[in-house]
Amino acid sequence: MKKTVLLLIIAAINLVALAQNEEHTVGNKIILSTEPTIGVYCGAVYSDITNQLVVPSNTTPRGMSVFSNQQTTLDNIQHIDFGTTNDVYGSALSDLDNDGDLDLITAGPNGASTSPNNIYYWDEQEDQYKYTGSTYSFGQHAIYGKGVVTGDFNNDNKTDIVWFTEKYYYSRKYGIVVGINNTTSPDNITFESMNKYHIEDDEFRYGNTAYSTGDFNADGNLDIVTVGRQAGDTYRLLLGNGDGTFTLSKGDSAGDNFEPMYISTGDLNNDGKIDLIITRNDYTNRKTVIELYLCNDDYTYSKTQLYSYSYSYANIAYAVDINKDNHLDIACITYQNRKVNIYLNQGDGIFKSKSDIRISVEKDPRQLFFDDLVPGGYLEVITVANYNEIAYYEITKDTPTNISNNESQFKAYPNPTNGLINIPNYTGSVKVVDLTGNTVYFTPSFNHSINISNQPSGVYFLILEKNGQAYQQKIIKK
């Protein structure tokens, strides 16, 4: 037993040493597909359950290409032909008929007289999607679809659909079409109702990366968050009423020239509430900001500017646990300089000023997807570039060269401790990591003492970084 505990401690020491000095290697790009079927808009969707990637086509006639991801290869298993020259701006994968298979919903193709926003069920016998209807065939709604989300919006345990529409089809007013699902048998998708509602006179963004769902005010009803399109705009919350209708709640104006572009959501500081990451661009002055909106106890939001870029529009920022440490990180596309920047969460929603991982891509990246196809390590990154490239990148962590495996020269006391830890004569960052490698405390600027009294009893490691050198000390929490 003592040997086992010792091995655990040694393993943890090595683990936290690696975690503190995070140097990374991005593997060679593996091109999964160069078929000329990838659209310019952010309408692709990926399922890490079925490993299916569905991408809008920019070829004529327009359609959707369905791929099966096999880690280093991408099999094109189906091309859905729309028979038109009109574009698709969004898509979603959800199980609409409760048969265990993901069905496909599209925002578009747009511009035709009926402007169908289509629904396809997955035929398990033939391993392909089959058309079952549209907003026009189900509800006589000819809408210019800009985005689509799915979820149970009336609390009946069935997956409903919400499409976002262009003003041209709504008497100069923007709105949504809500399909309330009442399907009772597989491969026979039906709706109790499909109604359209005016939301506001502001415009919606294109694509899948401008919308997200979640219970943002913790009332038990599913909500939707999106962004405005005017200078100074921030977020738009469509708060679900539990019956398939919504109440609009706008975020405060930022009072600047930045227009919101895309949004991602997740609990970035591990407080049980959903936070927002918004990318906004100032096209006049060629600047981009990435902003973190942390959810307060009253479910309002406090804004922090994380990053600012000049002459490089950062189109999309994603919340994703890239290094699998139970803290959501941020992956950001700057498509004009063809970079993917990844910022690792240091704990409680704290990020370094510079990216921890940078991926250079040759084509203009429009969307990112993430999967865990390779055991261990980090999540793999899949890039969908403009027009004709889908690529795969594997990230590995390098062996550190400047971590001291000796006990820290800065002695923390008391040890064992009830929670309060003092570190004399030390200024710098402090991280506390448990035996599994999870960060339970972090501060970039230490001041006299820290308190981990809210953590359970056990073995922890104190990681100190000063002048480019990292030190560690084992701490016993009583």
XYZ file of C-alpha atoms in Angstrom:
478
model
C 0.000 0.000 0.000
C 2.803 2.439 0.870
C 4.454 1.685 -2.479
C 1.180 2.428 -4.287
C 0.764 5.759 -2.508
C 4.391 6.668 -3.278
C 3.895 5.880 -6.954
C 0.761 8.032 -6.978
C 2.666 10.928 -5.469
C 5.564 10.577 -7.907
C 3.131 10.385 -10.812
C 1.321 13.455 -9.549
C 4.589 15.381 -9.200
C 5.434 14.635 -12.820
C 1.882 15.448 -13.869
C 1.726 18.855 -12.243
C 5.207 19.692 -13.444
C 4.027 19.101 -16.977
C 0.846 21.067 -16.356
C 2.694 24.145 -15.185
C 5.207 24.470 -18.024
C 2.898 23.726 -20.889
C 5.003 23.475 -24.013
C 3.220 21.785 -26.870
C 3.863 20.223 -30.237
C 1.298 20.365 -33.007
C 1.575 17.329 -35.251
C 1.772 17.507 -39.018
C -1.445 18.460 -40.721
C -3.379 15.509 -42.070
C -5.646 16.557 -44.925
C -8.911 14.672 -44.571
C -10.620 16.028 -47.664
C -9.943 18.390 -50.573
C -13.248 17.845 -52.321
C -14.632 21.146 -53.665
C -17.753 20.951 -51.545
C -17.005 23.171 -48.546
C -18.913 26.416 -48.216
C -17.789 29.832 -47.082
C -20.409 30.186 -44.348
C -20.177 28.659 -40.880
C -22.914 26.130 -41.485
C -21.027 22.884 -40.863
C -21.911 20.621 -37.943
C -20.013 17.748 -36.303
C -21.066 14.988 -33.919
C -18.405 13.465 -31.680
C -20.923 10.702 -30.928
C -21.310 9.389 -34.477
C -18.111 11.049 -35.826
C -20.169 12.518 -38.652
C -19.286 15.843 -40.239
C -21.927 17.573 -42.372
C -20.716 20.477 -44.520
C -22.678 22.802 -46.834
C -21.612 22.591 -50.469
C -20.644 25.599 -52.588
C -20.784 23.662 -55.821
C -23.724 23.899 -58.210
C -26.245 22.553 -57.538
C -25.986 23.287 -53.842
C -26.266 20.591 -51.184
C -24.736 19.043 -48.092
C -21.769 16.665 -47.953
C -21.906 14.027 -45.213
C -18.551 12.654 -44.033
C -17.611 9.888 -41.614
C -14.474 10.693 -39.628
C -12.064 7.748 -39.317
C -9.334 9.743 -37.488
C -6.869 10.081 -40.365
C -9.354 9.649 -43.211
C -12.704 11.208 -44.002
C -15.139 9.108 -45.992
C -17.747 10.988 -48.027
C -20.733 8.761 -47.405
C -23.437 10.959 -48.962
C -24.022 14.138 -50.934
C -27.489 15.641 -50.482
C -28.415 17.498 -53.662
C -30.758 20.464 -53.150
C -31.196 21.000 -56.890
C -30.818 24.775 -56.510
C -28.080 27.408 -56.616
C -29.068 28.805 -53.210
C -26.931 28.645 -50.098
C -27.293 26.898 -46.749
C -26.236 28.992 -43.757
C -26.722 26.615 -40.845
C -27.349 23.016 -39.833
C -27.995 20.857 -36.788
C -27.799 17.171 -35.878
C -30.404 15.919 -33.392
C -32.485 12.809 -32.746
C -35.959 14.043 -33.679
C -37.723 10.657 -33.678
C -36.064 9.054 -30.612
C -34.654 6.114 -32.568
C -31.063 6.633 -31.375
C -29.893 8.089 -34.714
C -29.086 11.732 -35.371
C -31.295 13.480 -37.916
C -30.298 16.535 -39.985
C -31.890 19.988 -40.063
C -30.781 22.821 -42.362
C -31.176 26.604 -42.408
C -31.723 26.958 -46.147
C -31.364 26.547 -49.060
C -32.479 30.156 -49.330
C -33.794 32.325 -52.126
C -36.257 29.955 -53.793
C -39.960 30.767 -53.882
C -40.649 28.318 -51.069
C -37.259 28.776 -49.331
C -37.334 25.322 -47.781
C -35.487 24.802 -44.541
C -35.176 21.060 -44.714
C -35.424 18.120 -42.316
C -33.861 14.713 -43.033
C -34.165 11.543 -40.997
C -31.355 8.995 -40.806
C -32.278 5.741 -42.537
C -30.368 3.089 -40.603
C -31.055 0.427 -43.215
C -29.487 2.412 -46.058
C -26.996 4.427 -43.941
C -28.004 7.785 -45.378
C -30.228 10.797 -44.780
C -33.648 10.961 -46.395
C -35.810 14.041 -46.868
C -38.945 14.172 -44.739
C -40.141 17.786 -45.043
C -39.379 21.479 -44.515
C -40.692 24.630 -42.868
C -42.751 25.137 -46.017
C -44.240 21.641 -46.272
C -44.909 21.395 -42.529
C -45.983 24.974 -41.802
C -46.218 26.952 -45.070
C -43.371 29.186 -43.903
C -41.102 30.412 -46.700
C -38.244 31.813 -44.637
C -34.683 32.911 -45.325
C -32.957 30.686 -42.778
C -29.843 32.151 -41.188
C -29.333 29.664 -38.381
C -30.974 26.739 -36.603
C -30.833 25.241 -33.094
C -32.567 22.260 -31.508
C -33.679 21.309 -28.012
C -36.683 20.539 -25.838
C -38.278 23.993 -25.666
C -41.660 22.925 -24.224
C -40.461 20.334 -21.683
C -42.136 17.276 -23.226
C -38.908 15.252 -23.692
C -38.969 15.673 -27.477
C -36.478 17.645 -29.544
C -37.933 20.800 -31.091
C -36.429 23.109 -33.747
C -35.936 26.883 -33.903
C -34.952 28.592 -37.186
C -33.733 32.208 -37.321
C -35.061 34.203 -40.272
C -34.053 37.097 -42.508
C -36.170 40.259 -42.493
C -37.097 40.012 -46.208
C -39.482 37.202 -45.350
C -40.888 38.920 -42.303
C -42.148 42.321 -43.447
C -38.837 43.980 -42.592
C -38.922 42.336 -39.165
C -36.655 39.594 -37.912
C -38.071 36.529 -36.296
C -37.971 32.833 -35.570
C -39.919 29.789 -36.673
C -40.506 27.248 -33.887
C -41.342 23.642 -34.742
C -42.863 21.795 -31.768
C -42.099 18.116 -32.251
C -44.787 15.487 -31.612
C -43.174 12.531 -33.406
C -44.372 9.147 -32.131
C -42.654 6.654 -34.449
C -39.174 6.327 -35.977
C -38.550 7.794 -39.440
C -41.908 9.587 -39.380
C -41.166 13.059 -38.058
C -44.234 15.207 -37.334
C -44.939 18.510 -35.601
C -47.711 19.648 -33.301
C -47.223 23.185 -34.580
C -44.811 25.271 -36.614
C -45.290 28.959 -35.858
C -43.310 32.097 -36.605
C -42.754 34.905 -34.135
C -41.419 38.434 -34.463
C -38.424 38.901 -32.156
C -36.989 42.337 -32.891
C -35.984 44.676 -35.687
C -32.307 43.821 -35.339
C -30.562 41.406 -37.680
C -29.357 37.889 -36.933
C -25.959 36.524 -37.881
C -25.337 33.688 -40.297
C -24.145 30.231 -39.341
C -23.942 27.760 -36.496
C -21.384 29.745 -34.522
C -23.762 32.643 -33.759
C -26.199 30.636 -31.634
C -26.101 28.463 -28.529
C -28.620 26.889 -26.158
C -28.729 26.372 -22.402
C -30.674 27.230 -19.272
C -29.037 30.616 -18.824
C -31.275 31.826 -15.973
C -31.636 28.436 -14.206
C -35.451 28.402 -14.311
C -35.685 24.887 -15.751
C -36.547 26.073 -19.280
C -34.201 25.869 -22.260
C -33.049 29.255 -23.605
C -31.181 30.491 -26.683
C -28.380 33.048 -26.829
C -27.250 34.869 -29.955
C -25.645 38.215 -30.856
C -26.795 41.451 -32.482
C -25.232 42.942 -35.594
C -24.963 46.640 -34.825
C -21.949 48.527 -33.485
C -21.913 48.327 -29.705
C -24.211 45.296 -29.583
C -23.457 42.387 -27.295
C -25.678 39.356 -26.631
C -29.363 38.597 -27.125
C -31.050 36.110 -24.778
C -34.225 34.382 -25.886
C -35.441 33.172 -22.504
C -37.632 30.103 -22.858
C -41.104 30.235 -21.301
C -41.372 26.441 -21.243
C -44.125 26.313 -23.886
C -42.109 26.891 -27.070
C -42.277 30.683 -26.845
C -39.507 33.080 -25.790
C -38.990 36.439 -24.106
C -36.205 38.656 -25.460
C -33.584 40.032 -23.073
C -30.804 42.227 -24.499
C -27.355 42.704 -23.072
C -26.228 46.261 -22.352
C -24.704 48.195 -25.236
C -20.914 48.340 -25.157
C -20.996 51.884 -26.519
C -18.222 51.298 -29.052
C -17.679 50.525 -32.752
C -17.296 46.766 -32.354
C -19.924 44.510 -33.902
C -20.539 41.077 -32.330
C -19.756 38.208 -34.660
C -19.908 34.871 -32.868
C -20.664 33.382 -29.492
C -19.727 30.291 -27.509
C -20.960 29.200 -24.087
C -19.872 27.089 -21.136
C -19.029 27.220 -17.437
C -15.537 28.704 -17.607
C -15.050 29.341 -13.879
C -16.716 26.156 -12.586
C -19.410 27.908 -10.551
C -22.311 25.979 -12.072
C -23.539 28.861 -14.252
C -23.210 29.314 -18.016
C -20.767 31.980 -19.180
C -20.447 33.581 -22.629
C -17.503 34.168 -24.956
C -18.204 36.777 -27.630
C -16.020 37.832 -30.544
C -16.586 41.419 -31.775
C -14.980 43.212 -34.724
C -14.313 46.895 -35.436
C -14.167 46.889 -39.220
C -13.349 50.593 -39.490
C -10.225 50.391 -37.334
C -9.447 46.747 -38.187
C -9.511 45.431 -34.643
C -10.992 42.422 -32.876
C -11.756 41.780 -29.208
C -12.589 38.508 -27.488
C -14.697 39.104 -24.396
C -15.634 36.830 -21.504
C -19.024 37.404 -19.883
C -19.069 35.652 -16.504
C -22.521 34.892 -15.143
C -23.264 36.545 -11.806
C -25.348 35.116 -8.964
C -28.385 37.106 -10.218
C -27.814 35.765 -13.777
C -26.625 39.070 -15.159
C -23.169 39.162 -16.764
C -19.879 40.873 -15.959
C -17.648 41.526 -18.968
C -13.880 41.068 -19.135
C -11.859 41.694 -22.283
C -9.572 38.730 -22.735
C -7.731 39.504 -25.964
C -7.414 42.223 -28.552
C -6.067 41.779 -32.073
C -5.096 44.392 -34.651
C -5.368 43.805 -38.398
C -6.576 40.268 -37.858
C -10.251 39.500 -37.524
C -10.726 36.739 -34.965
C -13.869 35.233 -36.324
C -14.787 32.538 -33.852
C -13.880 31.637 -30.273
C -14.859 28.231 -28.875
C -15.165 27.054 -25.266
C -13.668 23.553 -25.183
C -11.702 21.464 -22.686
C -8.810 20.875 -25.083
C -6.432 19.342 -22.497
C -9.119 17.375 -20.616
C -8.406 18.876 -17.178
C -12.081 19.666 -16.436
C -11.572 23.365 -17.179
C -12.964 24.875 -20.377
C -10.274 26.459 -22.564
C -10.661 28.902 -25.465
C -9.801 28.080 -29.080
C -9.884 31.055 -31.430
C -9.742 31.340 -35.216
C -8.014 34.335 -36.753
C -8.753 33.473 -40.328
C -7.045 36.437 -41.986
C -3.630 35.357 -40.743
C -4.651 31.688 -40.839
C -4.031 30.864 -37.198
C -5.779 28.859 -34.523
C -4.866 30.175 -31.069
C -5.630 28.060 -27.994
C -5.657 29.607 -24.525
C -5.607 27.122 -21.640
C -7.785 27.822 -18.619
C -5.549 28.246 -15.565
C -8.521 27.653 -13.264
C -11.629 29.681 -12.376
C -11.765 31.329 -15.803
C -8.244 32.798 -15.713
C -6.216 32.802 -18.929
C -2.686 33.814 -19.868
C -2.111 36.904 -21.981
C -0.604 34.875 -24.826
C -1.856 31.715 -26.461
C -0.507 28.436 -25.095
C -0.896 26.604 -28.415
C -0.812 28.017 -31.919
C -1.716 26.155 -35.084
C -0.764 27.600 -38.469
C -3.045 26.552 -41.305
C -2.604 27.110 -45.032
C -6.244 27.630 -45.971
C -8.686 30.126 -44.490
C -10.190 28.356 -41.429
C -13.917 28.970 -40.997
C -14.901 26.465 -38.307
C -13.261 24.222 -35.738
C -14.382 20.885 -34.355
C -12.860 18.743 -31.637
C -12.824 15.014 -30.969
C -11.116 12.453 -28.751
C -10.219 9.762 -31.260
C -6.669 9.188 -29.967
C -6.470 7.760 -26.417
C -4.843 10.062 -23.873
C -3.348 13.447 -24.638
C -5.383 16.396 -25.845
C -8.471 16.609 -27.999
C -7.731 16.587 -31.718
C -8.555 19.706 -33.743
C -10.436 19.503 -37.039
C -10.398 22.616 -39.232
C -12.947 23.316 -41.948
C -11.428 25.801 -44.371
C -13.022 27.900 -47.051
C -14.012 25.921 -50.155
C -11.853 22.829 -50.307
C -9.992 21.588 -47.252
C -10.809 19.702 -44.072
C -7.715 18.996 -41.965
C -6.818 17.236 -38.722
C -4.220 18.225 -36.095
C -3.013 16.264 -33.081
C -1.577 18.142 -30.090
C 0.922 16.629 -27.670
C 2.555 18.031 -24.547
C 6.342 18.283 -24.533
C 8.617 17.161 -21.726
C 9.466 20.294 -19.704
C 13.034 21.499 -19.345
C 12.781 24.129 -16.600
C 10.720 22.403 -13.892
C 12.415 21.648 -10.600
C 11.476 18.213 -9.237
C 13.007 19.115 -5.886
C 11.013 20.543 -3.018
C 10.386 24.223 -3.561
C 12.966 26.686 -2.292
C 9.969 28.720 -1.125
C 8.664 26.854 1.929
C 4.919 26.986 2.493
C 3.470 26.620 5.971
C 1.657 25.294 7.909
C 1.946 21.857 6.367
C -0.239 19.895 7.043
C -2.825 22.681 6.870
C -6.497 23.225 7.552
C -6.612 25.325 4.390
C -4.617 28.517 4.990
C -1.173 28.453 3.314
C 1.537 31.095 3.803
C 4.576 31.416 1.505
C 7.198 33.824 2.887
C 9.327 35.955 0.569
C 7.453 34.916 -2.573
C 5.803 36.925 -5.335
C 4.533 35.299 -8.497
C 1.827 32.920 -9.669
C 0.474 30.155 -7.453
C -1.371 27.039 -8.548
C -2.678 24.181 -6.406
C -3.232 20.832 -8.151
C -4.779 17.631 -6.831
C -3.512 14.082 -7.399
C -5.491 13.746 -10.643
C -3.820 16.832 -12.101
C -6.869 19.097 -11.784
C -6.225 22.713 -10.834
C -8.205 23.553 -7.690
C -6.731 27.028 -7.108
C -4.874 29.583 -9.211
C -3.803 33.192 -8.843
C -1.438 34.995 -11.228
C -0.298 37.352 -8.460
C 0.303 35.961 -4.954
C -0.333 38.152 -1.914
C 0.753 36.794 1.515
C -1.448 33.673 1.684
C -4.001 31.468 -0.041
C -6.903 29.441 1.320
C -7.962 25.968 0.105
C -10.228 25.188 3.069
C -13.063 24.433 0.610
C -11.124 21.446 -0.768
C -11.461 17.907 0.647
C -8.730 16.397 2.780
C -5.862 14.816 0.888
C -2.569 15.357 -0.930
C -2.107 18.449 -3.116
C 0.804 20.065 -4.921
C 1.682 23.722 -4.710
C 3.136 25.027 -7.993
C 5.048 28.312 -7.899
C 6.401 30.111 -10.953
C 8.920 32.933 -10.709
C 11.289 34.369 -13.325
C 10.545 31.583 -15.784
C 11.339 28.848 -13.249
C 8.658 26.611 -11.713
C 8.861 25.014 -8.253
C 6.600 22.571 -6.469
C 5.851 21.442 -2.937
C 3.612 18.685 -1.589
C 0.847 19.940 0.702
C -1.285 17.859 3.049
C -4.814 19.231 3.524
C -6.272 17.991 6.850
